XYZ file of C-alpha atoms in Angstrom:
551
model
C 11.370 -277.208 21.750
C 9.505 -279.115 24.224
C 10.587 -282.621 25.126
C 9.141 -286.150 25.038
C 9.940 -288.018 27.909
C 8.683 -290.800 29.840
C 8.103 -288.864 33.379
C 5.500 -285.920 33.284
C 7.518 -283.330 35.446
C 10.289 -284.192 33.185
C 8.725 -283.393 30.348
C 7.285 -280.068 31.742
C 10.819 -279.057 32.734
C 12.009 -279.374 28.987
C 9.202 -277.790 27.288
C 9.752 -274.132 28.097
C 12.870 -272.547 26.441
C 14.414 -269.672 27.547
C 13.044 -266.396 24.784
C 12.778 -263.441 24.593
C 9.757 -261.613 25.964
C 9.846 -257.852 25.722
C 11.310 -255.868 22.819
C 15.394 -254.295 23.296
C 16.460 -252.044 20.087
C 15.675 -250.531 17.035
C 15.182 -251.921 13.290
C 13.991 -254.881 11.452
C 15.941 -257.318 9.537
C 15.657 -257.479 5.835
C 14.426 -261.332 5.238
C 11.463 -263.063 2.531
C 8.880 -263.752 4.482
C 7.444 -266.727 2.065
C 8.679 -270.137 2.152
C 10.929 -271.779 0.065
C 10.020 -272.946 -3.685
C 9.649 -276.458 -2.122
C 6.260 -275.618 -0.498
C 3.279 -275.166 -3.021
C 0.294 -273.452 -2.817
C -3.019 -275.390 -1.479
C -5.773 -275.879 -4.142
C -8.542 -273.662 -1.216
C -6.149 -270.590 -1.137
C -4.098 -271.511 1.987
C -0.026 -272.638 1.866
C 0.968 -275.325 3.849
C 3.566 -275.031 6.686
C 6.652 -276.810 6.224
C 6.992 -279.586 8.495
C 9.704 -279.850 11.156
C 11.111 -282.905 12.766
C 11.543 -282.261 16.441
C 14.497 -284.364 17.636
C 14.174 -286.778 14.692
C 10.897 -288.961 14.399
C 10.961 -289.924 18.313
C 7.884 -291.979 17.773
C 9.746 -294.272 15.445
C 13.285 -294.398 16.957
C 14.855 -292.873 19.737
C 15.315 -288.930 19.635
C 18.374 -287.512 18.449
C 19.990 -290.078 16.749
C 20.850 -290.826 13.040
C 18.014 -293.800 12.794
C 15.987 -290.591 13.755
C 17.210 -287.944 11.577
C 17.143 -290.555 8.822
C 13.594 -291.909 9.204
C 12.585 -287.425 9.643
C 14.174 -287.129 6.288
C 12.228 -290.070 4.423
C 8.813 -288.771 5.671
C 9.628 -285.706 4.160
C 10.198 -283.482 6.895
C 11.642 -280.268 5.516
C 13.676 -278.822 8.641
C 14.834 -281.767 11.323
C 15.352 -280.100 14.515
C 18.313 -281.575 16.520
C 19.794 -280.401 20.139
C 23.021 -280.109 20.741
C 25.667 -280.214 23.508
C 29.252 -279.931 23.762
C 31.403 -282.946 25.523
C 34.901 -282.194 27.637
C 36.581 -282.331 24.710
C 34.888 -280.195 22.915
C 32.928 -282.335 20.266
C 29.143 -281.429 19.523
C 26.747 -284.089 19.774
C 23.252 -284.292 19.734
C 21.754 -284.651 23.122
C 19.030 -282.283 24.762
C 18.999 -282.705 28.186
C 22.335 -281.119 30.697
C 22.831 -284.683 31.879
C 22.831 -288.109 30.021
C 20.099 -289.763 32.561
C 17.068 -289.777 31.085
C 17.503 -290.767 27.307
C 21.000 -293.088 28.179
C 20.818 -293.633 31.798
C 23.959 -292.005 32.862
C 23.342 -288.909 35.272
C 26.707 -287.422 34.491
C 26.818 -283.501 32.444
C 27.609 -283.674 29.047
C 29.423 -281.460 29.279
C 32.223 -283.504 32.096
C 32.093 -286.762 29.806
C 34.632 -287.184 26.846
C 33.530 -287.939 23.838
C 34.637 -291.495 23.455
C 33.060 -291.848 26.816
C 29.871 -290.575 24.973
C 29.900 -293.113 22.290
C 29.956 -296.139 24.090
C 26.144 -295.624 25.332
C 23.777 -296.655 23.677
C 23.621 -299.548 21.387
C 23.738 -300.621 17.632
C 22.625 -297.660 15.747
C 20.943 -295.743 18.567
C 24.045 -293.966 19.751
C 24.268 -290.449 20.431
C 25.936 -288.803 17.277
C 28.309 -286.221 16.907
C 26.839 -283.166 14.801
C 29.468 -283.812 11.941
C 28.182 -286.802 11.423
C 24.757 -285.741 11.118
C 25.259 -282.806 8.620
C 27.192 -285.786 6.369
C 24.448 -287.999 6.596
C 21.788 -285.188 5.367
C 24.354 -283.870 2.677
C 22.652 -283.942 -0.480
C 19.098 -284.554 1.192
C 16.318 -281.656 0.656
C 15.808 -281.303 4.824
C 17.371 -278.122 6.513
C 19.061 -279.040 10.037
C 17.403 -276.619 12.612
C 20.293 -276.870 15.829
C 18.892 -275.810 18.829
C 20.575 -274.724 21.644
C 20.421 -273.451 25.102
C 24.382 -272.594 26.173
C 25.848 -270.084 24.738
C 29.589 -271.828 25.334
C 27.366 -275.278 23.738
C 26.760 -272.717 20.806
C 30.017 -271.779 20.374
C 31.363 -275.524 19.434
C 27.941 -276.317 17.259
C 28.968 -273.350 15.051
C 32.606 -274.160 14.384
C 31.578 -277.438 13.689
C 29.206 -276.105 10.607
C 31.834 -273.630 9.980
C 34.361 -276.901 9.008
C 31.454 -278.790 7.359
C 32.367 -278.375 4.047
C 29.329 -279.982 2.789
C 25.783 -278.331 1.127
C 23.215 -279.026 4.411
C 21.673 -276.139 4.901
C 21.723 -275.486 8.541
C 19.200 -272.922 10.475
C 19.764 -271.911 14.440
C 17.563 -272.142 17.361
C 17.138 -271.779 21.125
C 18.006 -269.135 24.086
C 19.119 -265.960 22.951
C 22.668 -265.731 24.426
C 22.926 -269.098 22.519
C 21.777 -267.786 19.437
C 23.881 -264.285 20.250
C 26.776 -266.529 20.285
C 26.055 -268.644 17.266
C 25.459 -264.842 15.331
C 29.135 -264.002 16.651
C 30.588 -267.101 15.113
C 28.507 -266.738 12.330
C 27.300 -263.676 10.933
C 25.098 -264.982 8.145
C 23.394 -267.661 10.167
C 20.018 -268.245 9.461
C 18.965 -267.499 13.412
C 14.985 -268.189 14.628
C 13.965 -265.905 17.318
C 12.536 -267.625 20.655
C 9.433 -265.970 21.822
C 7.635 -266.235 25.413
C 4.790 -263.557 24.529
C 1.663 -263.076 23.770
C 2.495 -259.446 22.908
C 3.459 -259.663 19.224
C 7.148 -259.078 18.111
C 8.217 -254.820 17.119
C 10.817 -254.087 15.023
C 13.061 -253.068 18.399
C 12.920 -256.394 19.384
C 14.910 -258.159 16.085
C 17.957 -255.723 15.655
C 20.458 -257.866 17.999
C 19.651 -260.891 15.914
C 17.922 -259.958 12.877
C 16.357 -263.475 13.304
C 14.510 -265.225 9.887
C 12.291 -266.837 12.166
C 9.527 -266.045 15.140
C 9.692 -269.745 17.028
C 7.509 -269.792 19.227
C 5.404 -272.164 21.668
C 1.760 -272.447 20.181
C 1.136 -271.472 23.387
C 1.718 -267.982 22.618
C 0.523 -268.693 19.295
C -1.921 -265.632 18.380
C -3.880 -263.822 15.186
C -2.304 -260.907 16.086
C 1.416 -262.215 16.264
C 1.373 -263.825 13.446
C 0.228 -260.888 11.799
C 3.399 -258.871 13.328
C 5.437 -261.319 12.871
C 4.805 -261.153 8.794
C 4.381 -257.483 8.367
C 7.931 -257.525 9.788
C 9.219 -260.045 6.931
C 9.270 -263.010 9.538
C 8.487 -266.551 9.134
C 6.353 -268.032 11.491
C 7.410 -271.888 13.685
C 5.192 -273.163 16.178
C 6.060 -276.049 18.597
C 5.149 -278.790 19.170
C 2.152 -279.949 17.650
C 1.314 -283.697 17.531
C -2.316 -283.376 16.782
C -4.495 -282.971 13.847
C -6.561 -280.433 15.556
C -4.223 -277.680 16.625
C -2.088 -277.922 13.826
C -4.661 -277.300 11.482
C -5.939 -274.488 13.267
C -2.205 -272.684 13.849
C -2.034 -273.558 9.591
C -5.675 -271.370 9.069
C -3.489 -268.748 11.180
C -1.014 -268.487 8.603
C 1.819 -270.046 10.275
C 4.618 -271.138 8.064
C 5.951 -274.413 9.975
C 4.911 -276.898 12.360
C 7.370 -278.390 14.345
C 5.922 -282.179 15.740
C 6.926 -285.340 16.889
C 4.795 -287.409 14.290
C 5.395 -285.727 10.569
C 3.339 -288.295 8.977
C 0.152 -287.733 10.814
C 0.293 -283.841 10.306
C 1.347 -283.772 6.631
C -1.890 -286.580 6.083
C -4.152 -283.532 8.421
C -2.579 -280.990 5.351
C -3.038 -283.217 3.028
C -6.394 -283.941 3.365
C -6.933 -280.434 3.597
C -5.408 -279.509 0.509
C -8.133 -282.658 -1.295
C -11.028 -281.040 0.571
C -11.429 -277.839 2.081
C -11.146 -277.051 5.505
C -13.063 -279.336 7.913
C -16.864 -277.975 8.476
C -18.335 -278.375 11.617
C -22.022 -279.366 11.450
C -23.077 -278.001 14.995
C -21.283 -276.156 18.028
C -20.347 -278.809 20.729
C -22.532 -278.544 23.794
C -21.791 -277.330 26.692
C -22.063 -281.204 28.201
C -19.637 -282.471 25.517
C -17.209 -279.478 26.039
C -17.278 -280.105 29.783
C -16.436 -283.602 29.538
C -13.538 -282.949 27.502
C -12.436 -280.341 29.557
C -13.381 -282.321 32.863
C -11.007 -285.384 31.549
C -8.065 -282.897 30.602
C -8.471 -280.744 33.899
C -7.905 -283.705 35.910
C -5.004 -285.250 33.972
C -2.743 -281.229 33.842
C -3.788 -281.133 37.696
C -1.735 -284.234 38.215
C 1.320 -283.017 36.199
C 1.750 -279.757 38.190
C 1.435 -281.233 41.415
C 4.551 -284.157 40.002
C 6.271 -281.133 38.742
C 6.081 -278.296 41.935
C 6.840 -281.151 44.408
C 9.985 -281.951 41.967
C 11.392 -278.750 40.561
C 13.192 -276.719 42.726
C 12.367 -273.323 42.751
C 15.230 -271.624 40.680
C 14.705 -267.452 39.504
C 12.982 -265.361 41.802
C 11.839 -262.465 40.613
C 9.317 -259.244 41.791
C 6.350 -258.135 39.756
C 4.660 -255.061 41.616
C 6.777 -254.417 44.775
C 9.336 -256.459 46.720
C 6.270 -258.378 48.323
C 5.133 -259.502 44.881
C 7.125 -262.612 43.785
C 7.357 -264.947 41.061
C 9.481 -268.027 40.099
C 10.534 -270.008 37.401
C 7.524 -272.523 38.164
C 4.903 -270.133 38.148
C 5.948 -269.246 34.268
C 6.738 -272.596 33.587
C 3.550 -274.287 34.855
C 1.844 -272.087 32.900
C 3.561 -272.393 30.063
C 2.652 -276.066 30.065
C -0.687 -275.265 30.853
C -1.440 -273.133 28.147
C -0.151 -275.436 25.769
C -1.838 -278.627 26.821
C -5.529 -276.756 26.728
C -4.417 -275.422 23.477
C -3.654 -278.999 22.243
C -7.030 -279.979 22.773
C -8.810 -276.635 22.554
C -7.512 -274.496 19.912
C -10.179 -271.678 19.505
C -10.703 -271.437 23.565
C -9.451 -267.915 25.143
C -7.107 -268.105 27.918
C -6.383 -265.773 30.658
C -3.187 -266.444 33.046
C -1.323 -265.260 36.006
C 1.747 -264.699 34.234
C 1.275 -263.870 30.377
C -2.180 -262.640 30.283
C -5.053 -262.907 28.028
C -5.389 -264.924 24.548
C -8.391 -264.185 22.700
C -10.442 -266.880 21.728
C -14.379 -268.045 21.211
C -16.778 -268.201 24.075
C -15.082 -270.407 25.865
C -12.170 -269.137 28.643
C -9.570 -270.859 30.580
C -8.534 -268.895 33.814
C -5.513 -270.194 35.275
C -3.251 -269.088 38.249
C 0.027 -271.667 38.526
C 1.118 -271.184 41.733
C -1.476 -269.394 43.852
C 0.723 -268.375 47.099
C 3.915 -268.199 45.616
C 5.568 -266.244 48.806
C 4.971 -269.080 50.281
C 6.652 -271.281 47.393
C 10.129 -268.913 47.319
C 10.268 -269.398 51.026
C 9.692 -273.175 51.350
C 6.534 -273.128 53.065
C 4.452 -276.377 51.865
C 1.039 -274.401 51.249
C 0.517 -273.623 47.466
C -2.136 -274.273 45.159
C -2.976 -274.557 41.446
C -6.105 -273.281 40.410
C -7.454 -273.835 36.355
C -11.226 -272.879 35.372
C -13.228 -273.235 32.327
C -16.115 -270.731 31.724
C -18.380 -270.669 28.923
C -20.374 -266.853 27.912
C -18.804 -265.994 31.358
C -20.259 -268.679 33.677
C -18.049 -271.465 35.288
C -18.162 -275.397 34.020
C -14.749 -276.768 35.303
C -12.685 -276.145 38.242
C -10.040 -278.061 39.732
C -7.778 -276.994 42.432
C -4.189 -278.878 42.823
C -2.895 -279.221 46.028
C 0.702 -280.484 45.521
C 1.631 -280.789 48.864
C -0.954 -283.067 50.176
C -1.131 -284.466 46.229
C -4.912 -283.238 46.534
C -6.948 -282.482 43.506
C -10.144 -281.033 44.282
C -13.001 -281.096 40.968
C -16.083 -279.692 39.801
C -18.232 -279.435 37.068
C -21.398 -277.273 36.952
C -24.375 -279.289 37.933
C -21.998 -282.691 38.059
C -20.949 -281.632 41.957
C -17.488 -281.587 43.536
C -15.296 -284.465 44.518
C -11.812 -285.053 46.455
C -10.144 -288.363 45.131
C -13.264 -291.045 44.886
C -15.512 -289.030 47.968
C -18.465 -286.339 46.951
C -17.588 -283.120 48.341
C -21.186 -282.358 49.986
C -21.861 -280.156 52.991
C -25.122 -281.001 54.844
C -27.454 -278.085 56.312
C -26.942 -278.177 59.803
C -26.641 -275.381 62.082
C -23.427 -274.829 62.940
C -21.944 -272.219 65.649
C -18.871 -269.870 65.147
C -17.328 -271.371 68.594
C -14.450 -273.550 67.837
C -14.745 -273.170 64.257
C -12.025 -272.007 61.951
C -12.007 -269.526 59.182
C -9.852 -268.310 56.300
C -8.716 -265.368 55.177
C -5.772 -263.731 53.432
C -3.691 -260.471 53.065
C -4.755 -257.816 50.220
C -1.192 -258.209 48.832
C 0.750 -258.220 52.088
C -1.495 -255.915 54.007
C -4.617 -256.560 55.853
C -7.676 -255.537 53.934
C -10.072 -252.602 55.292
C -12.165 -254.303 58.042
C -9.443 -256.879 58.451
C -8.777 -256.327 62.685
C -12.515 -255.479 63.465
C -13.334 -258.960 61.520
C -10.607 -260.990 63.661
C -11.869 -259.360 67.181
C -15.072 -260.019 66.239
C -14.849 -263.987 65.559
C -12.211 -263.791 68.582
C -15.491 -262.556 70.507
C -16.950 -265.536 69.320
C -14.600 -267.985 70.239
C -13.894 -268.444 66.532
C -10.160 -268.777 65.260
C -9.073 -266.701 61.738
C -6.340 -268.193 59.552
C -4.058 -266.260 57.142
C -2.233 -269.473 55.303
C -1.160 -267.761 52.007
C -3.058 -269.119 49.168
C -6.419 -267.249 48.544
C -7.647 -270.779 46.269
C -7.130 -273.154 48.874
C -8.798 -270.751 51.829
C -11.899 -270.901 49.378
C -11.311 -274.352 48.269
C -10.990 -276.004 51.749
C -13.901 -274.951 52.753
C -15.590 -277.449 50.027
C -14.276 -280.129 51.489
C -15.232 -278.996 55.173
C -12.591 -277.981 56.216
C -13.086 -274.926 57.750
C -16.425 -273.331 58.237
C -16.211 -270.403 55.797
C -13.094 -267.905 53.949
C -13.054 -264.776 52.954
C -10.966 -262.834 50.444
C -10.795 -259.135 49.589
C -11.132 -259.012 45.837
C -12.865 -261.584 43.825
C -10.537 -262.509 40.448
C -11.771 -265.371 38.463
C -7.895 -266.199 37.756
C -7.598 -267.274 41.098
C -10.821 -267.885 42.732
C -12.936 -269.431 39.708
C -12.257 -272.833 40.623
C -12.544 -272.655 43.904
C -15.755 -270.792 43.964
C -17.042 -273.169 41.301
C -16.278 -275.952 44.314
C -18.041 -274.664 46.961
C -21.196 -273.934 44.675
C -21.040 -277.773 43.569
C -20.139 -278.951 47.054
C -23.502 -277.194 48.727
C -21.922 -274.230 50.237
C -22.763 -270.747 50.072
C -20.847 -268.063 48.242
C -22.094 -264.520 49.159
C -20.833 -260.628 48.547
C -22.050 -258.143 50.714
C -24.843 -257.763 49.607
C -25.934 -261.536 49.875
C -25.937 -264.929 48.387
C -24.485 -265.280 44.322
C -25.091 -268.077 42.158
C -22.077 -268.144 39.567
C -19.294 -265.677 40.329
C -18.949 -262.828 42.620
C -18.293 -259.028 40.147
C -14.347 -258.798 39.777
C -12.714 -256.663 42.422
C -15.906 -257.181 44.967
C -14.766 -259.222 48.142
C -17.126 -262.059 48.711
C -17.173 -264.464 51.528
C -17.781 -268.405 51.348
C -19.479 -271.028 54.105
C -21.002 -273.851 55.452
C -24.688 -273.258 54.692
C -25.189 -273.697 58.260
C -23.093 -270.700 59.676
C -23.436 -268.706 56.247
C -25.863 -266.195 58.075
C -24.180 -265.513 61.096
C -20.602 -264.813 59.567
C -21.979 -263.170 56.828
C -23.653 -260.626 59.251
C -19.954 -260.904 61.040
C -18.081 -260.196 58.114
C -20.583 -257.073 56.080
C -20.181 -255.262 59.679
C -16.379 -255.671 59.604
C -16.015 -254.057 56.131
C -18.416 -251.292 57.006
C -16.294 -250.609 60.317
C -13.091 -250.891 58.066
C-alpha cells in the first residue's frame, strides 16, 4: 500500500510494493468472484466496492494503531489494512516502515528492538500494537483484517500469530510475493491478494503459486482490460490508494470490487451519493485552458517530488533491458510508479505512456513520461539526469516540465503560456550568433554514435565549435531553452523523452527543425531533429543535414 508520510521522498519510497509483473505457471484458482452478502447492489445497476482502511483512519489518528483500527471499524470500513513487522523477540506488531524513525522517532530496525522496548514509544493510546491485540479488539466486529507484508521471515511470525488467535476475525493477506509465499506455507487456506506491477492483465499461469482471491493492485496499473482478466479468472479486484472522489468513482464505473483509502468517510459519501443519483454528468468537455492549468499546477508540484526523491534514494537494483548498455534501477520504476499514480489521482480518463510500463489507454488526453532520462549515468554516480513528463492533447503538446535534480532545476512550459526556470522567462532573442566558441549537444544512439555522428563533430571542430555528449537526451534539448548551449541534436525523436523538452524550446523562442526544416509541434517519431538558438538555427542546421547525408 502506499504510505502517508510527512516528507515527499518518503512517501514515494513507501508507495511502490514489491508484485508480481509477468506471469510464472499454469492454472487458475477456484475462488467467487462477487463480494460478500454485506455489499448490496446500487439502485443504477453498478455494486459498490467495499471500502478498505489503509493503516487505520490515518487522517483521524495516527496509522497503525488501535485508536486507528477502531475509528476504521466505526466508519464502516469493511477490510482494515494493517502492516506488520516482527520485533527480536519475535512478536508481530503493526508498524510499516523497516525502522521506527519516521512514525515514532527512533531510527533503530524493528526488527533489532524487543518488544517491550517497542511498547514504551509512543504515548497514551497511540502505541504501536502487537497483532494479537488487534485481531481481539476486531473480534466480533464485521471488518476483515487485510495484513500486509513485505518480509517473508516478518510473514512467517504474522501467520503463527493468526494461527493461535483463537478468535472469529476474519483475516485476508497482502504484500510481496515471497511474503505472501511464506504466509501460503504457514497457511494453506489463507485468503492471499496477489500484488500486481502491470499494466498487462493477469493469465491464469500467473495465479497457480498462490491461487490468490485477490488482484491488489496500484490504480496506477488500474486498466479496463485488467479488470476484465482479472474477473473472467474468478478474481476480486483492490485498488490503492484512493483518497479522492474523482478517481475512486471512476476505478468503481470500472468494476473494481474495493477501494483501499486513507479517508473511508469521504469515499463511501462519493458512493453514496452515487447510489441516490446516478453517475455524475458532465455538462461540457473541459477546455484545453482549464485542462492545462490543472495539469500545469500538478506538473510543477510531481517535478519537485522526484527531484527530493532521486537526490535521496540511493540507487538499489540494477537491472538491463535490451543489452548490457541498457540499464534500469529501482528509481526509474519507482518514480514512475508515483508518477502514474499522482496524474491518475487527478486525471482518471487521461492515457499514459511511460519509460518503464508502457501505455494506458485513455481519452484524448496523454501523459508521456520518462523517470530518469540518462540512467547510465544514474547507476554510475554521475550527477547528470533528468525527468521529463508531457501532456498532449489530440497529439499536440500543452505541458512540459523537465526536472533537473541535481541542480534542483525545474524547467516549464505550457503551449502559448511560454517557458520559465524558477521566477525568470525562458526567452531567446534573435540575434545572429556564430558557431565559434559555442557549444552544442548531442548524445549516443544507445551507446553508439549515430550515422553522421564523426563528420558532424569535425565539422563544428572546423568551426571552432565544441560538441558535448553528457548523457541525458532531455536536458541536451532542454538546456538549450534556457541558453545554454546554442543548439542539440538527437538521433530519434520519442515524445517519451523529448516532448517536454521540445515543448520548451518552442515556448522559449527557439527553433526545432528535422531535416527537412523548421516544425511547429513535434518532430515524426523515430526522425532525428535538431534544436537552436534562432540565431545560429540556419547555419547548424545546414551543418548538421550534411552530416547525416555523409553518415
Amino acid at each position: 500500500m502506499s504510505a502517508e508520510a510527512p516528507d515527499a521522498s518518503v512517501a514515494f519510497v513507501a508507495s511502490a510494493p514489491s508484485a508480481v509483473s509477468a506471469p510464472s505457471a499454469v492454472s487458475a484458482p477456484s475462488v467467487a468472484s462477487a463480494p460478500s452478502s454485506v455489499d448490496t447492489a446500487w439502485r443504477h445497476g453498478v455494486r459498490p466496492p467495499r471500502l478498505v482502511a489503509h493503516r487505520g483512519a490515518p487522517r483521524v489518528r495516527r496509522e497503525n494503531t488501535l485508536p486507528a483500527v477502531a475509528v476504521a471499524e466505526a466508519l464502516g470500513a469493511e477490510t482494515i489494512e494493517v502492516d506488520v513487522r516482527r520485533t527480536a523477540d519475535g512478536v508481530a506488531v503493526l508498524v510499516h516502515d523497516e525502522t521506527l524513525g519516521r512514525m515514532w522517532g527512533d531510527a533503530r530496525r524493528v526488527s533489532d528492538v524487543d518488544w517491550c522496548d517497542v511498547a514504551r514509544l509512543g504515548n497514551g493510546l497511540d502505541r504501536i500494537p502487537r497483532l494479537d491485540a488487534v485481531l481481539e479488539r476486531l473480534d466480533g466486529c464485521r471488518s476483515t483484517l487485510l495484513v500486509d507484508l513485505t518480509d517473508p521471515a516478518d510473514a512467517v511470525v504474522a501467520a503463527r500469530t493468526v494461527a493461535g488467535h483463537h478468535g472469529s476475525t476474519p483475516v485476508a493477506w497482502c504484500g510481496a510475493p515471497a511474503a505472501m509465499a511464506a504466509v501460503r506455507r504457514e497457511l494453506p487456506d489463507a485468503d492471499v491478494w496477489l500484488a500486481w506491477e502491470s499494466l498487462e492483465p493477469p493469465t491464469a499461469e500467473a495465479l497457480e503459486a498462490l491461487t490468490p482471491s485477490t488482484l491488489n493492485l496500484d490504480v496506477a496499473f488500474l486498466t479496463p482490460r485488467t479488470v476484465e482478466a482479472a474477473h473472467a479468472l474468478g478474481l476480486r479486484v483492490a485498488v490503492w490508494t484512493v483518497d479522492e472522489a474523482v478517481p475512486a468513482l471512476w476505478a468503481a464505473r470500472l468494476g473494481v470490487d474495493s477501494v483501499t483509502t486513507n479517508d473511508v468517510a469521504s469515499i463511501r459519501a462519493a458512493f453514496a451519493a452515487v447510489e441516490r443519483d446516478g453517475w455524475p454528468e458532465h455538462d461540457r468537455e473541459p477546455t484545453e485552458t482549464e485542462v492545462a492549468s490543472r495539469a500545469e499546477a500538478l506538473a510543477h508540484r510531481i517535478a519537485h517530488e522526484v527531484i527530493a526523491f532521486t537526490r535521496e534514494h540511493p540507487v538499489g537494483e540494477v537491472t538491463t533491458k535490451a543489452d548490457l548498455a541498457d540499464l534500469v534501477t529501482d528509481v526509474d520504476r519507482l518514480v514512475e510508479q508515483h508518477v502514474r499514480s499522482r496524474v491518475r489521482m487527478v486525471f482518471p480518463t487521461h492515457g499514459f505512456t511511460g519509460e518503464e510500463y508502457g501505455a494506458a489507454p485513455g481519452d484524448r488526453h496523454r501523459w508521456y513520461l520518462d523517470p530518469v532520462d540518462g540512467t547510465t549515468n544514474l547507476a554510475n554516480g554521475v550527477p547528470w539526469t533528468s525527468m521529463s513528463l508531457c501532456l498532449t492533447r489530440g497529439g499536440h503538446p500543452l505541458v512540459g516540465v523537465v526536472a533537473d535534480p541535481w541542480r534542483g532545476e525545474v524547467l516549464e512550459a505550457r503551449r502559448g503560456r511560454g517557458a520559465t526556470l524558477r521566477d525568470r522567462t525562458l526567452r531567446l532573442d534573435d540575434a545572429p550568433r556564430a558557431l565559434a566558441g559555442a557549444v552544442v549537444g548531442t548524445e549516443l544512439d544507445g551507446h553508439r554514435p549515430w550515422p553522421g555522428f564523426g563528420a558532424f563533430l569535425d565539422a563544428l571542430a572546423d568551426r571552432l565549435c565544441t560538441l558535448r555528449v553528457q548523457g541525458s537526451g532531455t536536458l541536451t534539448i532542454a538546456q538549450v531553452a534556457a541558453g545554454r548551449g546554442i543548439g542539440g541534436c538527437v538521433s530519434a525523436f520519442n515524445p517519451v523523452d523529448h516532448g517536454a523538452a521540445v515543448l520548451l524550446v518552442h515556448e522559449a523562442g527557439g527553433v526545432v527543425l528535422t531535416r527537412e526544416g523548421p516544425v511547429e509541434d513535434f518532430p515524426p517519431v523515430g526522425e532525428p531533429f535538431l534544436v537552436a538558438h534562432p540565431g545560429a538555427a540556419d547555419e547548424l542546421h545546414a551543418v548538421w543535414t550534411a552530416a547525416l547525408a555523409a553518415g
